[in-house]
Amino acid sequence: MTLSLTRSAPGWRTASNLRILAIDYNGSRRFQHSKIRRDPMTGELTSPPNIDPARLEITKARNPKSPPSPQNLVFGHTFTDHMLSIPWTAANGWGKPQIHPYRPLQLDPSSSVLHYCQTVFEGLKAYRDEKGKVTLFRPDMNMKRMVRSAARIALPTFDGDAFLELIKRLVKMDAHWIPQVPGYSLYIRPTLIGNQAALGVGPPNAALLFVICSPVGPYYKNGFKPVKLLATTKYVRAVPGGTGSYKLGANYAPCLVPQTEAAAEGYDQNLWLLGEEHYLTEVGTMNLFVALKKEDGVTELVTPPLEDVILPGVTRDSVLALARDHANGKLKLNLPSNFVVSERPINMKEIKQAAESGRLLEIFGAGTAAIVCPVKAIGYLGKDIPVPVGEDGMGPLTKTFLEEIQKRQLGVVESDWSVTVTNGKD
């Protein structure tokens, strides 16, 4: 029996009266937000309020910390002075946003997040240039994806633009935590949890949306190191009709044991396969790209289609956009002139045949933390399939996409992907 890769994604409606009208496989949805309405006779709310930046309250830390030396940073271990919190209840909708000192959460032991994994999160970065200008990279895509993920597990949805304005305020307050050193940034973690204080499986009547920030250094401090993947046939990350295309906390813990087993066999990450044909889906927690030389000499950049098993990554979409602009002549990048881009299924049989015939050019992962992650080998059915990498640890295509995305993140190349938080003079 063969698992199909074709399945339509379901639509959802949640208590916050945000209707999801349509989905496309660039990872975005079009939204229609219902306006707040009151009963004309009683004045009572008939639809709950959405997030309102005008209601923001700010409490500054009394004893702000000094940011540590950039060289001492460990990813995700250091946090800035402040965080953002916004409560929600089914009765009253989104409450007053607050920026306040970083502090522990107070949760009832029966909170739904602790028992039923009702949590979604995002990851994005802020960058600071030598003049102090702070920017975010394509944050609108993170907002759309977070709303979509929340809807999938019956958490309240929200106005992504309003939430983004509040994130900007938080980042601006703690902008001095962003090291002014090349390769360093501020990692931003928006999280939404169900915190209804009662047991029972169902949509929660209370939730908390919060944001914490962590200064981080380059993913590869000592140069790029290509990784070895274990194409696991024992475990499956996601299946059609499941939750693989949503950024849910519940999707990550089940990957820890396969990762540990892969490491015990000498591999760095898992390559997740699907179906009896062993279709490629994702690598670790990153999207996957394969570069092939076609029989007619054309270079083809392949990535598996999103369907409903692959997370619609922001970096994935950025690589595809750059690659397509080069292919259609809109941009001239350091890529082959005979170049095509394909979102199509690709299985291990095709990878193996391409490697044996010398047509496998490169394989790399793409994600927020590392931007790109080059692959040097794939362990499959007891044998390693070698993958070409360059002398500096990555192939020419991988290197081009890394450099082009970094230029847009840092404002070296002007782009509407770069969203200004502060110009450094505010």
CSV table of C-alpha atoms in Angstrom, one decimal:
chain,number,residue,atom,x,y,z
A,1,MET,CA,0.0,0.0,0.0
A,2,THR,CA,1.3,3.5,-0.9
A,3,LEU,CA,0.7,6.6,1.2
A,4,SER,CA,-0.6,9.4,-1.0
A,5,LEU,CA,1.1,12.8,-0.8
A,6,THR,CA,-2.1,14.6,-2.0
A,7,ARG,CA,-4.7,15.7,0.5
A,8,SER,CA,-6.6,18.9,0.9
A,9,ALA,CA,-6.1,20.9,4.0
A,10,PRO,CA,-9.1,21.4,6.3
A,11,GLY,CA,-10.6,24.8,7.1
A,12,TRP,CA,-11.2,26.0,10.7
A,13,ARG,CA,-13.1,28.5,12.6
A,14,THR,CA,-12.3,29.5,16.2
A,15,ALA,CA,-13.9,31.4,19.1
A,16,SER,CA,-12.2,34.6,18.2
A,17,ASN,CA,-14.4,35.0,15.1
A,18,LEU,CA,-11.5,35.0,12.7
A,19,ARG,CA,-12.6,33.1,9.6
A,20,ILE,CA,-10.0,31.4,7.5
A,21,LEU,CA,-11.1,31.9,3.9
A,22,ALA,CA,-8.4,30.2,1.9
A,23,ILE,CA,-5.0,28.6,2.0
A,24,ASP,CA,-2.2,28.5,-0.5
A,25,TYR,CA,0.9,26.4,-0.2
A,26,ASN,CA,3.3,29.3,0.2
A,27,GLY,CA,2.3,29.0,3.8
A,28,SER,CA,0.0,31.9,3.9
A,29,ARG,CA,-3.7,32.4,4.4
A,30,ARG,CA,-6.1,35.2,3.7
A,31,PHE,CA,-8.0,36.4,6.7
A,32,GLN,CA,-11.2,38.3,7.4
A,33,HIS,CA,-11.4,39.7,10.9
A,34,SER,CA,-14.9,40.2,12.4
A,35,LYS,CA,-15.2,43.6,14.0
A,36,ILE,CA,-16.1,44.0,17.6
A,37,ARG,CA,-19.9,44.3,17.9
A,38,ARG,CA,-22.2,45.3,20.8
A,39,ASP,CA,-25.8,44.5,21.3
A,40,PRO,CA,-27.7,47.8,20.5
A,41,MET,CA,-30.0,47.3,23.4
A,42,THR,CA,-27.8,46.2,26.2
A,43,GLY,CA,-24.4,47.4,25.1
A,44,GLU,CA,-22.8,44.0,25.8
A,45,LEU,CA,-20.2,42.5,23.6
A,46,THR,CA,-21.5,40.1,21.0
A,47,SER,CA,-18.0,39.3,19.6
A,48,PRO,CA,-14.9,39.4,21.7
A,49,PRO,CA,-12.2,42.1,21.2
A,50,ASN,CA,-9.0,41.3,19.3
A,51,ILE,CA,-5.5,42.4,20.3
A,52,ASP,CA,-5.3,46.2,20.6
A,53,PRO,CA,-1.8,47.8,20.7
A,54,ALA,CA,-3.4,51.0,22.0
A,55,ARG,CA,-4.1,49.3,25.3
A,56,LEU,CA,-0.5,48.4,25.9
A,57,GLU,CA,0.9,48.8,29.4
A,58,ILE,CA,4.6,48.9,30.0
A,59,THR,CA,6.4,48.2,33.3
A,60,LYS,CA,10.2,48.5,33.0
A,61,ALA,CA,12.6,46.3,34.9
A,62,ARG,CA,13.9,48.0,38.0
A,63,ASN,CA,17.3,46.3,37.9
A,64,PRO,CA,18.1,45.7,34.2
A,65,LYS,CA,20.8,43.3,33.5
A,66,SER,CA,24.0,43.9,31.5
A,67,PRO,CA,24.0,41.9,28.2
A,68,PRO,CA,26.7,39.2,28.3
A,69,SER,CA,29.7,39.2,26.1
A,70,PRO,CA,28.7,37.8,22.6
A,71,GLN,CA,31.4,35.2,22.8
A,72,ASN,CA,29.7,33.6,25.9
A,73,LEU,CA,26.2,33.3,24.4
A,74,VAL,CA,24.7,29.8,24.2
A,75,PHE,CA,21.6,29.5,21.9
A,76,GLY,CA,18.4,29.9,23.9
A,77,HIS,CA,20.1,30.2,27.4
A,78,THR,CA,20.1,34.0,27.8
A,79,PHE,CA,17.0,36.2,27.9
A,80,THR,CA,16.5,39.9,27.7
A,81,ASP,CA,15.0,42.1,30.5
A,82,HIS,CA,11.5,42.2,29.3
A,83,MET,CA,8.7,40.0,27.8
A,84,LEU,CA,5.3,40.6,26.3
A,85,SER,CA,2.1,38.9,27.7
A,86,ILE,CA,-1.5,39.0,26.5
A,87,PRO,CA,-4.2,37.0,28.2
A,88,TRP,CA,-7.3,35.7,26.5
A,89,THR,CA,-10.6,34.3,27.8
A,90,ALA,CA,-13.6,33.0,25.9
A,91,ALA,CA,-15.9,35.4,27.7
A,92,ASN,CA,-13.9,38.6,27.2
A,93,GLY,CA,-11.6,38.0,24.2
A,94,TRP,CA,-8.0,39.4,24.2
A,95,GLY,CA,-7.1,41.3,27.2
A,96,LYS,CA,-4.7,44.2,27.9
A,97,PRO,CA,-1.2,43.6,26.4
A,98,GLN,CA,1.6,44.1,28.9
A,99,ILE,CA,5.4,44.5,28.4
A,100,HIS,CA,6.9,43.7,31.8
A,101,PRO,CA,10.1,42.3,33.4
A,102,TYR,CA,11.0,38.7,32.3
A,103,ARG,CA,9.6,36.4,34.9
A,104,PRO,CA,8.3,32.8,35.4
A,105,LEU,CA,4.7,32.0,34.4
A,106,GLN,CA,2.1,31.1,36.9
A,107,LEU,CA,0.1,28.0,35.8
A,108,ASP,CA,-2.5,25.9,37.6
A,109,PRO,CA,-1.4,22.2,37.7
A,110,SER,CA,-4.5,21.4,35.7
A,111,SER,CA,-3.7,23.9,32.9
A,112,SER,CA,-4.6,22.4,29.5
A,113,VAL,CA,-1.2,23.0,28.0
A,114,LEU,CA,0.4,20.6,30.6
A,115,HIS,CA,-2.0,17.8,29.8
A,116,TYR,CA,-3.0,18.1,26.1
A,117,CYS,CA,-0.1,20.0,24.5
A,118,GLN,CA,-2.2,23.0,23.5
A,119,THR,CA,0.7,25.2,22.5
A,120,VAL,CA,2.0,26.7,19.3
A,121,PHE,CA,5.1,28.9,18.8
A,122,GLU,CA,7.2,30.7,16.3
A,123,GLY,CA,10.8,31.7,15.8
A,124,LEU,CA,12.1,34.8,14.1
A,125,LYS,CA,15.1,37.1,14.4
A,126,ALA,CA,15.9,40.8,14.8
A,127,TYR,CA,19.1,42.2,13.4
A,128,ARG,CA,21.0,45.4,14.3
A,129,ASP,CA,23.4,47.1,11.9
A,130,GLU,CA,26.5,49.2,12.6
A,131,LYS,CA,24.3,52.4,12.8
A,132,GLY,CA,21.9,50.9,15.3
A,133,LYS,CA,19.1,50.2,12.8
A,134,VAL,CA,17.0,47.2,14.0
A,135,THR,CA,15.0,45.1,11.5
A,136,LEU,CA,12.9,41.9,11.4
A,137,PHE,CA,13.0,39.4,8.6
A,138,ARG,CA,9.6,38.6,7.0
A,139,PRO,CA,7.7,38.7,10.3
A,140,ASP,CA,4.3,38.8,8.5
A,141,MET,CA,4.9,35.1,7.5
A,142,ASN,CA,5.4,34.1,11.1
A,143,MET,CA,2.2,35.8,12.1
A,144,LYS,CA,0.2,34.1,9.4
A,145,ARG,CA,1.7,30.7,10.3
A,146,MET,CA,1.1,31.2,14.0
A,147,VAL,CA,-2.6,32.1,13.5
A,148,ARG,CA,-3.0,29.1,11.2
A,149,SER,CA,-1.3,26.8,13.8
A,150,ALA,CA,-3.5,28.1,16.6
A,151,ALA,CA,-6.6,27.4,14.7
A,152,ARG,CA,-5.6,23.8,14.0
A,153,ILE,CA,-5.6,23.0,17.8
A,154,ALA,CA,-8.6,25.1,18.8
A,155,LEU,CA,-6.6,27.9,20.4
A,156,PRO,CA,-7.8,31.5,19.9
A,157,THR,CA,-6.7,33.3,16.8
A,158,PHE,CA,-5.7,37.0,16.6
A,159,ASP,CA,-4.9,39.9,14.5
A,160,GLY,CA,-1.3,39.2,13.3
A,161,ASP,CA,-0.6,42.8,12.4
A,162,ALA,CA,-1.6,44.1,15.8
A,163,PHE,CA,0.5,41.4,17.5
A,164,LEU,CA,3.5,42.3,15.3
A,165,GLU,CA,3.2,45.9,16.4
A,166,LEU,CA,3.6,44.8,20.0
A,167,ILE,CA,6.5,42.6,19.2
A,168,LYS,CA,8.2,45.6,17.6
A,169,ARG,CA,7.7,47.6,20.8
A,170,LEU,CA,9.3,44.8,22.9
A,171,VAL,CA,12.3,44.5,20.5
A,172,LYS,CA,12.8,48.2,20.5
A,173,MET,CA,12.9,48.3,24.3
A,174,ASP,CA,15.5,45.5,24.4
A,175,ALA,CA,17.4,46.4,21.2
A,176,HIS,CA,20.6,47.0,23.1
A,177,TRP,CA,20.7,43.2,23.8
A,178,ILE,CA,21.4,42.6,20.1
A,179,PRO,CA,25.2,42.3,19.7
A,180,GLN,CA,26.6,44.6,17.0
A,181,VAL,CA,28.8,41.8,15.8
A,182,PRO,CA,28.4,40.2,12.3
A,183,GLY,CA,26.3,37.0,12.5
A,184,TYR,CA,24.6,37.8,15.8
A,185,SER,CA,20.9,38.6,16.3
A,186,LEU,CA,18.0,38.6,18.7
A,187,TYR,CA,16.0,35.4,18.6
A,188,ILE,CA,12.3,36.1,19.2
A,189,ARG,CA,10.0,33.3,20.5
A,190,PRO,CA,6.2,34.1,20.4
A,191,THR,CA,4.2,31.3,22.2
A,192,LEU,CA,0.5,30.7,22.7
A,193,ILE,CA,-0.7,28.2,25.3
A,194,GLY,CA,-4.0,27.0,26.6
A,195,ASN,CA,-4.2,27.6,30.3
A,196,GLN,CA,-7.7,26.7,31.3
A,197,ALA,CA,-7.6,25.4,34.9
A,198,ALA,CA,-9.5,22.2,34.4
A,199,LEU,CA,-9.1,18.7,33.1
A,200,GLY,CA,-11.0,17.6,30.0
A,201,VAL,CA,-10.2,17.5,26.3
A,202,GLY,CA,-11.7,20.4,24.5
A,203,PRO,CA,-11.1,24.0,23.4
A,204,PRO,CA,-9.7,26.0,26.3
A,205,ASN,CA,-11.7,28.9,27.8
A,206,ALA,CA,-8.4,30.7,28.7
A,207,ALA,CA,-5.1,31.2,26.9
A,208,LEU,CA,-1.9,33.2,27.2
A,209,LEU,CA,0.1,34.7,24.3
A,210,PHE,CA,3.6,35.7,25.3
A,211,VAL,CA,6.9,36.6,23.7
A,212,ILE,CA,10.5,36.2,25.1
A,213,CYS,CA,13.7,37.2,23.4
A,214,SER,CA,17.2,35.7,23.4
A,215,PRO,CA,20.4,37.2,22.0
A,216,VAL,CA,22.1,34.5,19.8
A,217,GLY,CA,25.3,34.1,17.9
A,218,PRO,CA,26.0,32.5,14.5
A,219,TYR,CA,24.7,28.9,14.2
A,220,TYR,CA,28.2,27.8,12.9
A,221,LYS,CA,30.7,29.7,15.0
A,222,ASN,CA,33.7,27.9,13.5
A,223,GLY,CA,32.7,27.7,9.9
A,224,PHE,CA,30.1,25.5,8.2
A,225,LYS,CA,30.1,21.9,9.0
A,226,PRO,CA,28.1,19.7,6.6
A,227,VAL,CA,26.0,17.1,8.3
A,228,LYS,CA,25.3,13.4,7.9
A,229,LEU,CA,21.6,12.4,7.8
A,230,LEU,CA,20.0,9.1,8.7
A,231,ALA,CA,17.0,8.5,6.4
A,232,THR,CA,14.9,6.7,8.9
A,233,THR,CA,12.5,4.0,7.9
A,234,LYS,CA,11.6,3.2,11.5
A,235,TYR,CA,9.9,6.5,12.4
A,236,VAL,CA,7.6,8.9,10.6
A,237,ARG,CA,7.4,12.6,11.5
A,238,ALA,CA,4.1,13.4,9.9
A,239,VAL,CA,1.4,11.8,7.7
A,240,PRO,CA,-1.4,13.2,5.4
A,241,GLY,CA,-4.2,14.6,7.4
A,242,GLY,CA,-2.0,15.1,10.5
A,243,THR,CA,-0.4,18.2,12.0
A,244,GLY,CA,3.0,18.2,10.2
A,245,SER,CA,2.4,21.5,8.5
A,246,TYR,CA,1.6,23.3,11.7
A,247,LYS,CA,4.2,24.7,14.2
A,248,LEU,CA,2.9,22.9,17.3
A,249,GLY,CA,4.8,22.0,20.4
A,250,ALA,CA,3.4,18.5,20.1
A,251,ASN,CA,5.3,17.9,16.9
A,252,TYR,CA,8.8,18.2,18.5
A,253,ALA,CA,9.0,15.9,21.5
A,254,PRO,CA,8.3,12.7,19.4
A,255,CYS,CA,11.4,13.5,17.3
A,256,LEU,CA,13.8,13.4,20.3
A,257,VAL,CA,14.2,9.6,20.5
A,258,PRO,CA,14.8,9.2,16.7
A,259,GLN,CA,17.4,12.0,16.9
A,260,THR,CA,19.1,10.3,19.8
A,261,GLU,CA,19.2,7.0,18.0
A,262,ALA,CA,20.5,8.6,14.8
A,263,ALA,CA,23.3,10.2,16.9
A,264,ALA,CA,24.2,6.8,18.4
A,265,GLU,CA,24.7,5.6,14.8
A,266,GLY,CA,27.0,8.5,14.0
A,267,TYR,CA,24.5,10.7,12.2
A,268,ASP,CA,23.7,14.4,13.0
A,269,GLN,CA,20.0,14.5,12.0
A,270,ASN,CA,17.1,12.4,10.7
A,271,LEU,CA,15.9,12.6,7.2
A,272,TRP,CA,12.2,12.1,7.5
A,273,LEU,CA,10.6,9.8,4.9
A,274,LEU,CA,7.0,9.1,4.0
A,275,GLY,CA,5.3,6.1,2.5
A,276,GLU,CA,6.6,2.9,1.0
A,277,GLU,CA,8.3,4.8,-1.8
A,278,HIS,CA,10.3,6.6,0.9
A,279,TYR,CA,9.5,10.2,-0.2
A,280,LEU,CA,11.7,12.9,1.3
A,281,THR,CA,9.9,15.4,3.6
A,282,GLU,CA,12.1,17.3,6.1
A,283,VAL,CA,15.5,17.1,7.6
A,284,GLY,CA,15.5,17.3,11.4
A,285,THR,CA,13.4,20.4,12.0
A,286,MET,CA,14.3,22.1,8.7
A,287,ASN,CA,12.9,22.1,5.2
A,288,LEU,CA,14.8,20.2,2.5
A,289,PHE,CA,16.3,21.2,-0.9
A,290,VAL,CA,18.0,18.9,-3.5
A,291,ALA,CA,20.0,20.2,-6.5
A,292,LEU,CA,20.1,17.8,-9.5
A,293,LYS,CA,21.7,17.9,-12.9
A,294,LYS,CA,19.0,16.8,-15.3
A,295,GLU,CA,19.9,14.6,-18.3
A,296,ASP,CA,19.5,17.6,-20.6
A,297,GLY,CA,22.1,19.5,-18.6
A,298,VAL,CA,19.7,21.8,-16.7
A,299,THR,CA,20.2,22.3,-13.0
A,300,GLU,CA,17.0,21.6,-11.1
A,301,LEU,CA,16.4,22.8,-7.5
A,302,VAL,CA,13.8,20.4,-5.9
A,303,THR,CA,11.9,20.8,-2.7
A,304,PRO,CA,9.0,18.5,-1.6
A,305,PRO,CA,5.6,20.1,-2.0
A,306,LEU,CA,4.0,21.3,1.3
A,307,GLU,CA,0.7,19.4,1.0
A,308,ASP,CA,-0.1,18.9,4.7
A,309,VAL,CA,2.9,17.1,6.0
A,310,ILE,CA,5.6,19.8,5.7
A,311,LEU,CA,5.9,23.0,7.7
A,312,PRO,CA,5.7,26.1,5.4
A,313,GLY,CA,9.1,27.6,6.4
A,314,VAL,CA,9.9,31.2,6.0
A,315,THR,CA,13.4,30.4,4.9
A,316,ARG,CA,12.0,27.8,2.5
A,317,ASP,CA,9.8,30.4,0.9
A,318,SER,CA,12.7,32.8,0.7
A,319,VAL,CA,15.0,30.3,-1.1
A,320,LEU,CA,12.2,29.5,-3.5
A,321,ALA,CA,11.4,33.2,-4.2
A,322,LEU,CA,15.1,33.9,-4.9
A,323,ALA,CA,15.5,30.8,-7.0
A,324,ARG,CA,12.5,31.6,-9.1
A,325,ASP,CA,13.4,35.2,-9.6
A,326,HIS,CA,16.8,34.0,-11.0
A,327,ALA,CA,15.2,31.3,-13.2
A,328,ASN,CA,12.8,33.8,-14.8
A,329,GLY,CA,15.4,36.5,-15.2
A,330,LYS,CA,14.1,38.9,-12.6
A,331,LEU,CA,17.3,38.6,-10.6
A,332,LYS,CA,20.8,37.6,-11.7
A,333,LEU,CA,22.4,35.5,-8.9
A,334,ASN,CA,25.4,33.3,-8.7
A,335,LEU,CA,23.4,30.3,-10.0
A,336,PRO,CA,23.6,28.3,-13.2
A,337,SER,CA,22.0,30.0,-16.2
A,338,ASN,CA,20.1,26.9,-17.2
A,339,PHE,CA,18.1,26.6,-14.0
A,340,VAL,CA,14.6,25.4,-13.0
A,341,VAL,CA,12.8,25.2,-9.7
A,342,SER,CA,10.4,22.4,-8.8
A,343,GLU,CA,8.1,21.7,-5.9
A,344,ARG,CA,7.5,18.0,-6.5
A,345,PRO,CA,7.8,14.7,-4.7
A,346,ILE,CA,11.2,13.1,-4.7
A,347,ASN,CA,12.1,9.8,-3.2
A,348,MET,CA,15.2,8.0,-2.0
A,349,LYS,CA,15.3,5.9,-5.2
A,350,GLU,CA,15.8,9.0,-7.3
A,351,ILE,CA,18.4,10.4,-4.8
A,352,LYS,CA,20.3,7.1,-5.0
A,353,GLN,CA,20.2,7.0,-8.8
A,354,ALA,CA,21.3,10.6,-9.1
A,355,ALA,CA,24.2,10.0,-6.8
A,356,GLU,CA,25.3,6.9,-8.7
A,357,SER,CA,25.1,8.7,-12.0
A,358,GLY,CA,26.9,11.8,-10.8
A,359,ARG,CA,23.8,14.0,-11.2
A,360,LEU,CA,23.4,14.7,-7.5
A,361,LEU,CA,24.8,18.2,-6.9
A,362,GLU,CA,23.9,19.3,-3.5
A,363,ILE,CA,21.4,18.8,-0.6
A,364,PHE,CA,20.7,21.3,2.1
A,365,GLY,CA,18.3,22.1,4.9
A,366,ALA,CA,16.7,25.5,5.3
A,367,GLY,CA,15.4,27.1,8.5
A,368,THR,CA,15.5,30.2,10.8
A,369,ALA,CA,18.3,29.1,13.1
A,370,ALA,CA,21.0,28.2,10.6
A,371,ILE,CA,19.5,29.7,7.4
A,372,VAL,CA,21.0,26.8,5.5
A,373,CYS,CA,22.6,23.5,6.6
A,374,PRO,CA,24.6,21.6,4.0
A,375,VAL,CA,24.5,17.8,3.8
A,376,LYS,CA,27.5,15.5,3.1
A,377,ALA,CA,26.0,12.1,3.3
A,378,ILE,CA,22.7,10.2,3.8
A,379,GLY,CA,22.6,6.9,5.6
A,380,TYR,CA,19.9,4.7,3.9
A,381,LEU,CA,19.2,1.0,4.3
A,382,GLY,CA,22.5,0.3,5.8
A,383,LYS,CA,24.7,2.3,3.4
A,384,ASP,CA,25.9,5.9,3.1
A,385,ILE,CA,25.0,7.9,0.0
A,386,PRO,CA,27.7,10.6,-0.5
A,387,VAL,CA,26.6,14.1,-1.3
A,388,PRO,CA,29.0,16.7,-2.8
A,389,VAL,CA,30.0,19.6,-0.7
A,390,GLY,CA,32.4,22.5,-1.4
A,391,GLU,CA,35.8,23.0,0.1
A,392,ASP,CA,34.4,25.5,2.7
A,393,GLY,CA,31.7,23.0,3.8
A,394,MET,CA,28.9,23.9,1.4
A,395,GLY,CA,28.2,23.7,-2.3
A,396,PRO,CA,27.9,26.8,-4.6
A,397,LEU,CA,24.1,26.9,-4.6
A,398,THR,CA,23.8,26.6,-0.8
A,399,LYS,CA,26.4,29.3,-0.4
A,400,THR,CA,24.6,31.6,-2.8
A,401,PHE,CA,21.2,31.3,-1.0
A,402,LEU,CA,22.9,31.8,2.4
A,403,GLU,CA,24.6,35.0,1.2
A,404,GLU,CA,21.5,36.4,-0.6
A,405,ILE,CA,19.3,35.9,2.4
A,406,GLN,CA,21.8,37.4,4.8
A,407,LYS,CA,22.1,40.5,2.6
A,408,ARG,CA,18.4,41.0,2.9
A,409,GLN,CA,18.3,40.3,6.6
A,410,LEU,CA,21.0,42.8,7.3
A,411,GLY,CA,19.8,45.5,4.8
A,412,VAL,CA,22.8,45.2,2.5
A,413,VAL,CA,20.3,44.6,-0.3
A,414,GLU,CA,17.1,46.6,0.0
A,415,SER,CA,14.1,44.4,0.2
A,416,ASP,CA,10.5,44.5,1.5
A,417,TRP,CA,11.3,41.4,3.4
A,418,SER,CA,13.2,43.6,5.9
A,419,VAL,CA,10.8,45.3,8.3
A,420,THR,CA,12.2,48.3,10.4
A,421,VAL,CA,11.8,48.3,14.2
A,422,THR,CA,13.9,51.3,14.8
A,423,ASN,CA,16.3,53.3,12.7
A,424,GLY,CA,18.8,53.7,15.5
A,425,LYS,CA,17.9,57.4,16.2
A,426,ASP,CA,14.6,56.8,18.0
